[in-house]
Tab-separated table of N, CA, C and O in Angstrom:
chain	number	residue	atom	x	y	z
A	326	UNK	N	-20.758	-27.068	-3.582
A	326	UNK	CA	-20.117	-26.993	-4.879
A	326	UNK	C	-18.780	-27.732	-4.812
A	326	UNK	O	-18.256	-27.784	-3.699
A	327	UNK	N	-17.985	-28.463	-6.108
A	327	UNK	CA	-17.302	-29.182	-5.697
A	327	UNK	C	-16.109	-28.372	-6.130
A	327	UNK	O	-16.109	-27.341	-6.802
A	328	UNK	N	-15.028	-29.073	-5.585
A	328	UNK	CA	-13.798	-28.352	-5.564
A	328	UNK	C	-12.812	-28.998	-6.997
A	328	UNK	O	-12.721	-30.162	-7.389
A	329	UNK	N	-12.335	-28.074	-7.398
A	329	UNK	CA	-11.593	-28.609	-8.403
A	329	UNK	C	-9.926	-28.725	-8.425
A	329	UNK	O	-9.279	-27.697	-8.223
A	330	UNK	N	-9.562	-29.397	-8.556
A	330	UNK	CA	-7.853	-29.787	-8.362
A	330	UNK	C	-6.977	-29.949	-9.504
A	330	UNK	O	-7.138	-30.908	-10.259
A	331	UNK	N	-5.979	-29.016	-9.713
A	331	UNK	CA	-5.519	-28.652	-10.376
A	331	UNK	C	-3.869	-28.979	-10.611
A	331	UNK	O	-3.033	-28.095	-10.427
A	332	UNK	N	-3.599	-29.979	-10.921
A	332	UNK	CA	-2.081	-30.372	-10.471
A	332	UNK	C	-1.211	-29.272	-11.179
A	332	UNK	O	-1.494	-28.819	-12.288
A	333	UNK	N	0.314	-28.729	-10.127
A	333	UNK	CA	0.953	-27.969	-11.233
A	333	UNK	C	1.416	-27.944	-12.514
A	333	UNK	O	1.590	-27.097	-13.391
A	334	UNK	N	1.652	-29.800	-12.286
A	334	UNK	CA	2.206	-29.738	-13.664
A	334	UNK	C	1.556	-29.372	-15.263
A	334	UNK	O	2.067	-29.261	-16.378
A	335	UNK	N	0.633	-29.294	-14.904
A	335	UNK	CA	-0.386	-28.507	-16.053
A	335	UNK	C	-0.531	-26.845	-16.280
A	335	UNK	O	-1.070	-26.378	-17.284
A	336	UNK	N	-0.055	-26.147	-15.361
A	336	UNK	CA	0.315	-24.935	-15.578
A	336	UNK	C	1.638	-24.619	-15.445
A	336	UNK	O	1.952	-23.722	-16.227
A	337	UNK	N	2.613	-25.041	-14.698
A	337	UNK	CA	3.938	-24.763	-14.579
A	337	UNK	C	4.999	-24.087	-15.434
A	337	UNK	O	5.869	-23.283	-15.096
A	338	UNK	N	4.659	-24.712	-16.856
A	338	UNK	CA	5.586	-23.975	-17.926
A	338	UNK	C	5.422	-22.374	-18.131
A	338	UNK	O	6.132	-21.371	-18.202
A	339	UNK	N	3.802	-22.811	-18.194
A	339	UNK	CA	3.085	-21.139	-18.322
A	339	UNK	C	3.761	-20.236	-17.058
A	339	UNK	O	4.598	-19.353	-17.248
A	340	UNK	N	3.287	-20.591	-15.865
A	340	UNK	CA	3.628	-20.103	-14.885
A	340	UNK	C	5.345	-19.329	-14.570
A	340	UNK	O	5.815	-18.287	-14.114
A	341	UNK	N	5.748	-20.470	-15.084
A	341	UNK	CA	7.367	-20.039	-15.413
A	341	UNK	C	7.631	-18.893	-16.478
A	341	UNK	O	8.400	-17.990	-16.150
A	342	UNK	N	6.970	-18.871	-17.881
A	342	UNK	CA	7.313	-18.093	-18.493
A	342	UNK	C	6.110	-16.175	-18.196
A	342	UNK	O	6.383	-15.139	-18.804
A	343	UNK	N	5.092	-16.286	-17.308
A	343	UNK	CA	4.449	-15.554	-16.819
A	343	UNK	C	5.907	-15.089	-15.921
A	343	UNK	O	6.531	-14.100	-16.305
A	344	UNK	N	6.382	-15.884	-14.709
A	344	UNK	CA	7.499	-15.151	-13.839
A	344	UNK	C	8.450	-14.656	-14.545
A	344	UNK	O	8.808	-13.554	-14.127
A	345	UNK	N	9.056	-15.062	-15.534
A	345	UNK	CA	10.090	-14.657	-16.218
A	345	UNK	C	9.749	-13.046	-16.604
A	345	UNK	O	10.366	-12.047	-16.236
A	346	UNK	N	8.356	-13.152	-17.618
A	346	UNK	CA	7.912	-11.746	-18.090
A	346	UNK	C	7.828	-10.474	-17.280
A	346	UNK	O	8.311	-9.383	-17.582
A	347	UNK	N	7.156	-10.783	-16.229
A	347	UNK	CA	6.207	-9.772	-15.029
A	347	UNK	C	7.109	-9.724	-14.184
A	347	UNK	O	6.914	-8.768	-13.433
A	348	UNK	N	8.134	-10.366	-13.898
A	348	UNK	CA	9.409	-10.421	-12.961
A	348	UNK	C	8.275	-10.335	-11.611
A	348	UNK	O	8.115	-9.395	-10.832
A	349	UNK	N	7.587	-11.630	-11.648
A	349	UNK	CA	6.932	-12.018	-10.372
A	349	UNK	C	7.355	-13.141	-9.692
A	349	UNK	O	8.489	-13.555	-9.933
A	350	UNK	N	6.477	-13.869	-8.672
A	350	UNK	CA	7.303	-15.427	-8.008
A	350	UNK	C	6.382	-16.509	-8.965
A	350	UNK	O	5.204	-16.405	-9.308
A	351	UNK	N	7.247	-17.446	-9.223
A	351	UNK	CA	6.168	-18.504	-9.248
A	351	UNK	C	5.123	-18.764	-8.706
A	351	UNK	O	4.033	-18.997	-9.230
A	352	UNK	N	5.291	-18.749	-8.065
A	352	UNK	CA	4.048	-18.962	-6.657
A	352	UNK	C	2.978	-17.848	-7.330
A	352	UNK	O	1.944	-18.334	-7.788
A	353	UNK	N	3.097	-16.849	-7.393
A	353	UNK	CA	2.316	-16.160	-8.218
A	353	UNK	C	1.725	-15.991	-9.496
A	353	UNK	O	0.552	-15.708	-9.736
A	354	UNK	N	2.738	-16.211	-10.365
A	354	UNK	CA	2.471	-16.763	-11.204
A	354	UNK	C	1.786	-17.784	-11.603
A	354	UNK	O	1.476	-17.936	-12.784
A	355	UNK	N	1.467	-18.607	-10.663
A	355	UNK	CA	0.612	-20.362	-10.845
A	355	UNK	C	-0.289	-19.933	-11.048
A	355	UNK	O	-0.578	-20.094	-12.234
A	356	UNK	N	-1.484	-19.052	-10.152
A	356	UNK	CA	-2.257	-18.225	-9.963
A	356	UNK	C	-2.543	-17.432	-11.152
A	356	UNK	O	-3.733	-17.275	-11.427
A	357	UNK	N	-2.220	-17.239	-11.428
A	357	UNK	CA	-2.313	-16.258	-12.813
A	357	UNK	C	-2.118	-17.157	-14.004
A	357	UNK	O	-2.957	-16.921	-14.874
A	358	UNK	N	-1.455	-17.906	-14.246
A	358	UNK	CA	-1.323	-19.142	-15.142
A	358	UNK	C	-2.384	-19.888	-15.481
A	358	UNK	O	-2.684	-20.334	-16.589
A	359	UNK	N	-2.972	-20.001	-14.374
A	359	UNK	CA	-4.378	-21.201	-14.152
A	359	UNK	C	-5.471	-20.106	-14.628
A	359	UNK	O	-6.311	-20.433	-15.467
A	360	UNK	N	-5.443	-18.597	-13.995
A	360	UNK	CA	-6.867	-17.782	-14.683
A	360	UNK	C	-6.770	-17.842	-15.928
A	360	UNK	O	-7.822	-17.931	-16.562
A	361	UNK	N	-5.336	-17.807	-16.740
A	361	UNK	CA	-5.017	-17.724	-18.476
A	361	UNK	C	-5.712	-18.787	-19.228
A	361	UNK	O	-6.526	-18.634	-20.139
A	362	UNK	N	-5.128	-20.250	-18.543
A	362	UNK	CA	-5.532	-21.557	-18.867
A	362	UNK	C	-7.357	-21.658	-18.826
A	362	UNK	O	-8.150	-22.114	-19.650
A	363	UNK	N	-7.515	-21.155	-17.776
A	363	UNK	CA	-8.978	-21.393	-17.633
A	363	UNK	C	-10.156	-20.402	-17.941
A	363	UNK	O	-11.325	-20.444	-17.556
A	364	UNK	N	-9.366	-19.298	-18.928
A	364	UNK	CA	-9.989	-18.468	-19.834
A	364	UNK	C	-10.764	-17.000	-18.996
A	364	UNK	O	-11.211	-16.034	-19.615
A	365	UNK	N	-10.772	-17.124	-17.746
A	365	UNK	CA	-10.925	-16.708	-16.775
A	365	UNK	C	-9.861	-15.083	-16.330
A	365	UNK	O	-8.753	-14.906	-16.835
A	366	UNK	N	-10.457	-14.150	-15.402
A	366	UNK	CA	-9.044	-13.821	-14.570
A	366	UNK	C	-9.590	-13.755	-13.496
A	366	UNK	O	-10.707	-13.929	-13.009
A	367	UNK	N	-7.857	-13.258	-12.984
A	367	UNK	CA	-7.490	-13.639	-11.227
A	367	UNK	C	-7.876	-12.630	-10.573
A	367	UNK	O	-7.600	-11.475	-10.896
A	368	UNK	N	-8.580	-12.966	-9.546
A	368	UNK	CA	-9.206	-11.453	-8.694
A	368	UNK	C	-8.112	-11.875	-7.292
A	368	UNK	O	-7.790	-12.870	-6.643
A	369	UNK	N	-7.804	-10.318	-7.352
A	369	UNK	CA	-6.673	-10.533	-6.087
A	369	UNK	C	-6.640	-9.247	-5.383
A	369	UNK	O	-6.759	-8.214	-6.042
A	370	UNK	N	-6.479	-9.202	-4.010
A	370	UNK	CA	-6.526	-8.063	-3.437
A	370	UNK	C	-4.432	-7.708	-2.939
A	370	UNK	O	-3.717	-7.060	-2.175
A	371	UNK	N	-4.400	-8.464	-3.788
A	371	UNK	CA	-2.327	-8.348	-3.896
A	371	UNK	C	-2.202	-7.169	-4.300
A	371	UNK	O	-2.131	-7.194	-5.528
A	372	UNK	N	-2.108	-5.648	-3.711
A	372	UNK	CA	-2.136	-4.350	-5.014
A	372	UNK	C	-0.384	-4.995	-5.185
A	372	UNK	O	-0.196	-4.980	-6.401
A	373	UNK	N	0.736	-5.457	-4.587
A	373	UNK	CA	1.367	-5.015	-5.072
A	373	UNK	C	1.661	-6.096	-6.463
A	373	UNK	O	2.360	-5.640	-7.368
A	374	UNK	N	1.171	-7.360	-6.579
A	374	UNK	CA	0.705	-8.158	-7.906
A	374	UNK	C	-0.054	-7.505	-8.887
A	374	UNK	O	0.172	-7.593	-10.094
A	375	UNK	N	-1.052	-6.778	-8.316
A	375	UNK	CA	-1.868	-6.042	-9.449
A	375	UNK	C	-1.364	-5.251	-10.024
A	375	UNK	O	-1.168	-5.403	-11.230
A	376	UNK	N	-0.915	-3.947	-9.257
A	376	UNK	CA	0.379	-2.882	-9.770
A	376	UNK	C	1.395	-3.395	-10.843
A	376	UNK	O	1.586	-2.918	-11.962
A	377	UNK	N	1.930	-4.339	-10.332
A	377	UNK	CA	3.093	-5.004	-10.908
A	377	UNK	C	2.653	-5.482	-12.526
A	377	UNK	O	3.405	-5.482	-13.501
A	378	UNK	N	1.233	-5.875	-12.489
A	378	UNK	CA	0.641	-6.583	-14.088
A	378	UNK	C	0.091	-5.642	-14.591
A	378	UNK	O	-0.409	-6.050	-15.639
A	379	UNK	N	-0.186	-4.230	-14.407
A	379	UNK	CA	-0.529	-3.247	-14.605
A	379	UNK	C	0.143	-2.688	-16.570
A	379	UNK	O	1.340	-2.774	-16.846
A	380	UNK	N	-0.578	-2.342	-17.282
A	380	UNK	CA	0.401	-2.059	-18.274
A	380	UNK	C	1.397	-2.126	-19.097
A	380	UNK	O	2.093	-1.289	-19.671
A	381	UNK	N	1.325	-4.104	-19.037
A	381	UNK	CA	1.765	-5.068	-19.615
A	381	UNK	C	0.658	-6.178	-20.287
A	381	UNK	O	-0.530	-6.079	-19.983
A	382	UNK	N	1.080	-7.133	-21.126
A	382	UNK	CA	0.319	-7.545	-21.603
A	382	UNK	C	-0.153	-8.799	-20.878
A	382	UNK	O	-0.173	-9.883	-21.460
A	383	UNK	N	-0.502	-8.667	-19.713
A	383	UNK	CA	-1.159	-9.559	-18.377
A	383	UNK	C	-2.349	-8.406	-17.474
A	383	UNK	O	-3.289	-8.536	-16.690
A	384	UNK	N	-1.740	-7.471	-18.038
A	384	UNK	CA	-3.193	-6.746	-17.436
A	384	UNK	C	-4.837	-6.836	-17.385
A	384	UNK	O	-5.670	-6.280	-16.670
A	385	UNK	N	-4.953	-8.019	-18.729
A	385	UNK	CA	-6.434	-8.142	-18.755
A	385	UNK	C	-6.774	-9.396	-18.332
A	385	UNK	O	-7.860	-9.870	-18.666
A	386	UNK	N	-5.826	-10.147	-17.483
A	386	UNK	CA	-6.214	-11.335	-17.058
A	386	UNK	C	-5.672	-11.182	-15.288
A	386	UNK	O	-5.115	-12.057	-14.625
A	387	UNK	N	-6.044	-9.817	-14.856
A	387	UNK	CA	-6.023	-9.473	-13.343
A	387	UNK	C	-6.979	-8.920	-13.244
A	387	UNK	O	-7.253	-8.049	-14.070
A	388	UNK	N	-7.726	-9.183	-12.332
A	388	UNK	CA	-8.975	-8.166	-11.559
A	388	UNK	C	-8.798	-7.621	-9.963
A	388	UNK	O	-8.543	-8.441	-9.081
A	389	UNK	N	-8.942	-6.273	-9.673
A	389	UNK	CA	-8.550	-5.731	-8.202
A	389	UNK	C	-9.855	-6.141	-7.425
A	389	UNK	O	-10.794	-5.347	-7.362
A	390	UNK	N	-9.907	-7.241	-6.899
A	390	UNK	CA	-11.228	-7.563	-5.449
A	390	UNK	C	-12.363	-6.623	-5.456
A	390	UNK	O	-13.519	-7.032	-5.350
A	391	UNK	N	-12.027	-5.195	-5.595
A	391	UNK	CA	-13.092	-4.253	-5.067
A	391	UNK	C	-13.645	-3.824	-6.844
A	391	UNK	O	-14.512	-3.010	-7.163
A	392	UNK	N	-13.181	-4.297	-7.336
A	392	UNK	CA	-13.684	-3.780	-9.018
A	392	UNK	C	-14.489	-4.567	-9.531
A	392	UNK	O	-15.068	-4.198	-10.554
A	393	UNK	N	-14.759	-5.857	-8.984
A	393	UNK	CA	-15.603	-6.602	-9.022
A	393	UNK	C	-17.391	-5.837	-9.342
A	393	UNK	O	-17.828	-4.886	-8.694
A	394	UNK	N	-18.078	-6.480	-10.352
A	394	UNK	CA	-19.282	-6.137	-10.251
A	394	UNK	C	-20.442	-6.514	-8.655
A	394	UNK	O	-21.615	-6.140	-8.641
């Protein structure tokens, strides 16, 4: 399957205003930026990222690894 490449500068703004909100890192935020963009969410076994998006309005674009179907 092929790999897809994703330059930042196509999520970055998002990403920035995701860190600003969730008071997360960029770096994290990219990640989460790109599941938004790509209509998708982010499955992550980060509890303390997941926790953190928990009960905000980013909660439905995180998935916890083990909640997976």
């Amino acid at each position: 399957q092929p790999i897809n490449i994703f330059p930042s500068r196509l999520i970055l703004e998002l990403a920035l205003e995701v860190a600003f909100d969730a008071s997360r890192t960029v770096y994290d935020s990219c990640y989460l930026a790109l599941a938004m963009l790509m209509g998708c969410q982010l499955v992550t076994a980060d509890q303390k990222l997941f926790n953190a998006l928990q009960g905000g309005s980013y909660a439905t674009h995180v998935c916890w690894v083990a909640n997976l179907p």
